[in-house]
CSV table of C-alpha atoms in Angstrom, one decimal:
chain,number,residue,atom,x,y,z
A,180,UNK,CA,85.5,102.7,148.6
A,181,UNK,CA,87.9,105.4,147.2
A,182,UNK,CA,89.6,105.1,143.9
A,183,UNK,CA,92.9,106.7,143.2
A,184,UNK,CA,93.4,108.8,140.1
A,185,UNK,CA,95.2,106.0,138.4
A,186,UNK,CA,92.3,103.6,138.9
A,187,UNK,CA,89.8,106.2,137.9
A,188,UNK,CA,91.7,107.0,134.7
A,189,UNK,CA,92.0,103.3,133.9
A,190,UNK,CA,88.2,102.8,134.2
A,191,UNK,CA,87.5,105.8,132.1
A,192,UNK,CA,89.8,104.7,129.4
A,193,UNK,CA,88.4,101.2,129.6
A,194,UNK,CA,84.8,102.6,129.3
A,195,UNK,CA,85.9,104.7,126.3
A,196,UNK,CA,87.5,101.8,124.6
A,197,UNK,CA,84.4,99.7,125.2
A,198,UNK,CA,82.1,102.4,123.9
A,199,UNK,CA,84.1,103.1,120.8
A,200,UNK,CA,84.5,99.3,120.2
A,201,UNK,CA,80.8,98.8,120.6
A,202,UNK,CA,79.9,101.7,118.3
A,203,UNK,CA,82.4,100.5,115.7
A,204,UNK,CA,81.1,97.0,115.7
A,205,UNK,CA,77.5,98.3,115.3
A,206,UNK,CA,78.2,100.9,112.8
A,207,UNK,CA,80.3,98.5,110.8
A,208,UNK,CA,77.6,95.8,110.9
A,209,UNK,CA,80.1,93.5,112.6
A,210,UNK,CA,77.5,90.8,113.5
A,211,UNK,CA,76.8,90.3,109.7
A,212,UNK,CA,80.3,89.1,109.1
A,213,UNK,CA,79.5,86.0,111.1
A,214,UNK,CA,77.0,85.0,108.4
A,215,UNK,CA,77.4,83.4,105.0
A,216,UNK,CA,75.3,86.1,103.3
A,217,UNK,CA,76.9,87.7,100.2
A,218,UNK,CA,75.2,91.0,101.0
A,219,UNK,CA,77.7,91.3,103.9
A,220,UNK,CA,80.5,91.9,101.4
A,221,UNK,CA,78.9,95.0,100.2
A,222,UNK,CA,78.7,96.6,103.7
A,223,UNK,CA,81.7,98.4,102.2
A,224,UNK,CA,81.1,100.2,98.9
A,225,UNK,CA,84.5,99.0,97.6
A,226,UNK,CA,83.0,95.5,97.1
A,227,UNK,CA,80.1,96.6,95.0
A,228,UNK,CA,81.7,95.8,91.7
A,229,UNK,CA,82.8,92.4,93.0
A,230,UNK,CA,79.1,91.7,94.0
A,231,UNK,CA,77.8,92.9,90.6
A,232,UNK,CA,80.3,90.7,88.8
A,233,UNK,CA,79.5,87.7,90.9
A,234,UNK,CA,75.8,88.1,90.3
A,235,UNK,CA,76.5,87.8,86.6
A,236,UNK,CA,78.9,84.9,86.9
A,237,UNK,CA,78.3,81.2,86.3
A,238,UNK,CA,78.9,80.5,90.1
A,239,UNK,CA,76.1,82.8,91.2
A,240,UNK,CA,73.6,80.0,91.7
A,241,UNK,CA,76.1,77.5,93.2
A,242,UNK,CA,78.5,79.4,95.5
A,243,UNK,CA,78.6,82.4,97.7
A,244,UNK,CA,81.7,84.5,98.6
A,245,UNK,CA,82.7,82.4,101.6
A,246,UNK,CA,82.6,79.2,99.5
A,247,UNK,CA,85.4,80.5,97.2
A,248,UNK,CA,87.3,82.9,99.4
A,249,UNK,CA,87.5,81.0,102.6
A,250,UNK,CA,89.1,77.6,103.5
A,251,UNK,CA,86.5,74.9,104.1
A,252,UNK,CA,87.8,73.7,107.4
A,253,UNK,CA,86.5,75.4,110.6
A,254,UNK,CA,89.7,76.9,111.9
A,255,UNK,CA,91.1,78.0,108.6
A,256,UNK,CA,87.8,79.7,107.8
A,257,UNK,CA,87.6,81.7,110.9
A,258,UNK,CA,91.3,82.6,110.9
A,259,UNK,CA,91.1,83.8,107.3
A,260,UNK,CA,87.9,85.6,108.0
A,261,UNK,CA,89.5,87.4,111.0
A,262,UNK,CA,92.6,88.2,108.9
A,263,UNK,CA,90.7,89.5,105.9
A,264,UNK,CA,88.3,91.5,108.2
A,265,UNK,CA,91.1,93.2,110.1
A,266,UNK,CA,93.1,94.2,106.9
A,267,UNK,CA,89.9,95.2,104.9
A,268,UNK,CA,88.8,97.4,107.9
A,269,UNK,CA,92.3,98.9,108.1
A,270,UNK,CA,92.6,99.5,104.4
A,271,UNK,CA,89.1,100.9,104.0
A,272,UNK,CA,89.5,103.1,107.1
A,273,UNK,CA,93.0,104.4,106.3
A,274,UNK,CA,92.9,104.3,102.5
A,275,UNK,CA,95.9,103.2,100.5
A,276,UNK,CA,94.4,100.3,98.7
A,277,UNK,CA,94.1,99.7,95.0
A,278,UNK,CA,90.8,100.3,93.3
A,279,UNK,CA,89.5,97.8,92.2
A,280,UNK,CA,90.7,95.9,95.3
A,281,UNK,CA,93.3,93.2,94.6
A,282,UNK,CA,93.4,89.7,96.0
A,283,UNK,CA,96.4,89.0,98.2
A,284,UNK,CA,98.7,86.0,97.4
A,285,UNK,CA,97.6,84.2,100.5
A,286,UNK,CA,93.9,84.6,99.4
A,287,UNK,CA,94.8,83.5,95.9
A,288,UNK,CA,96.1,80.2,97.4
A,289,UNK,CA,92.8,79.9,99.4
A,290,UNK,CA,90.7,80.4,96.3
A,291,UNK,CA,92.9,78.0,94.3
A,292,UNK,CA,92.5,75.4,97.0
A,293,UNK,CA,88.7,75.8,97.1
A,294,UNK,CA,88.5,75.5,93.3
A,295,UNK,CA,90.3,72.3,93.5
A,296,UNK,CA,88.3,71.0,96.5
A,297,UNK,CA,85.0,71.7,94.8
A,298,UNK,CA,86.1,70.4,91.3
A,299,UNK,CA,88.5,67.6,92.5
A,300,UNK,CA,86.7,64.9,90.3
A,301,UNK,CA,87.5,67.0,87.2
A,302,UNK,CA,90.9,68.4,88.0
A,303,UNK,CA,92.5,65.5,89.7
A,304,UNK,CA,94.4,64.5,86.5
A,305,UNK,CA,95.8,68.0,86.2
A,306,UNK,CA,97.2,68.4,89.6
A,307,UNK,CA,101.0,68.2,90.1
A,308,UNK,CA,102.4,64.8,90.8
A,309,UNK,CA,103.9,66.0,94.1
A,310,UNK,CA,101.7,68.1,96.3
A,311,UNK,CA,102.7,71.7,96.7
A,312,UNK,CA,104.5,71.9,93.3
A,313,UNK,CA,103.7,74.6,90.8
A,314,UNK,CA,100.6,74.5,88.7
A,315,UNK,CA,98.6,77.0,86.8
A,316,UNK,CA,96.0,79.0,88.7
A,317,UNK,CA,92.5,78.0,87.8
A,318,UNK,CA,91.5,81.6,87.3
A,319,UNK,CA,94.3,81.9,84.7
A,320,UNK,CA,92.0,80.3,82.2
A,321,UNK,CA,88.7,80.7,84.0
A,322,UNK,CA,88.8,84.4,85.1
A,323,UNK,CA,85.1,85.0,84.5
A,324,UNK,CA,83.8,82.0,86.5
A,325,UNK,CA,83.5,83.8,89.9
A,326,UNK,CA,83.3,87.4,88.7
A,327,UNK,CA,82.0,87.8,85.2
A,328,UNK,CA,83.5,90.5,83.1
A,329,UNK,CA,86.5,91.2,85.4
């Protein structure tokens, strides 16, 4: 069977893309991101301060990174994980991010939602009468809960 130049170029490019993708996944410890292990977050040195502050926080013995920073439903968890993974990889590869890294508004909403979910018995009287209306962020008063000294 003879391949034309176009077909050969296509397969060479496909092979290079697969090779670079496999190397990047392995080098970036991609499989670890499928776990719930907090050590995964420090695959990138940018997150070391966050890990250190979490280890000294009051939540260290009751919650890991994914518990606070990802939605608790299956689809929301994996969509947010993929979104954060893509933009973290992009920022850490290309640069141009604030140091220390800053949480995005979307992720603030996720964290707020998980605070309320885990502490619903305590915070229910404090929630707005109409869902979605403004309320203070939990970390406004409890900034050291998840990351001590930040």
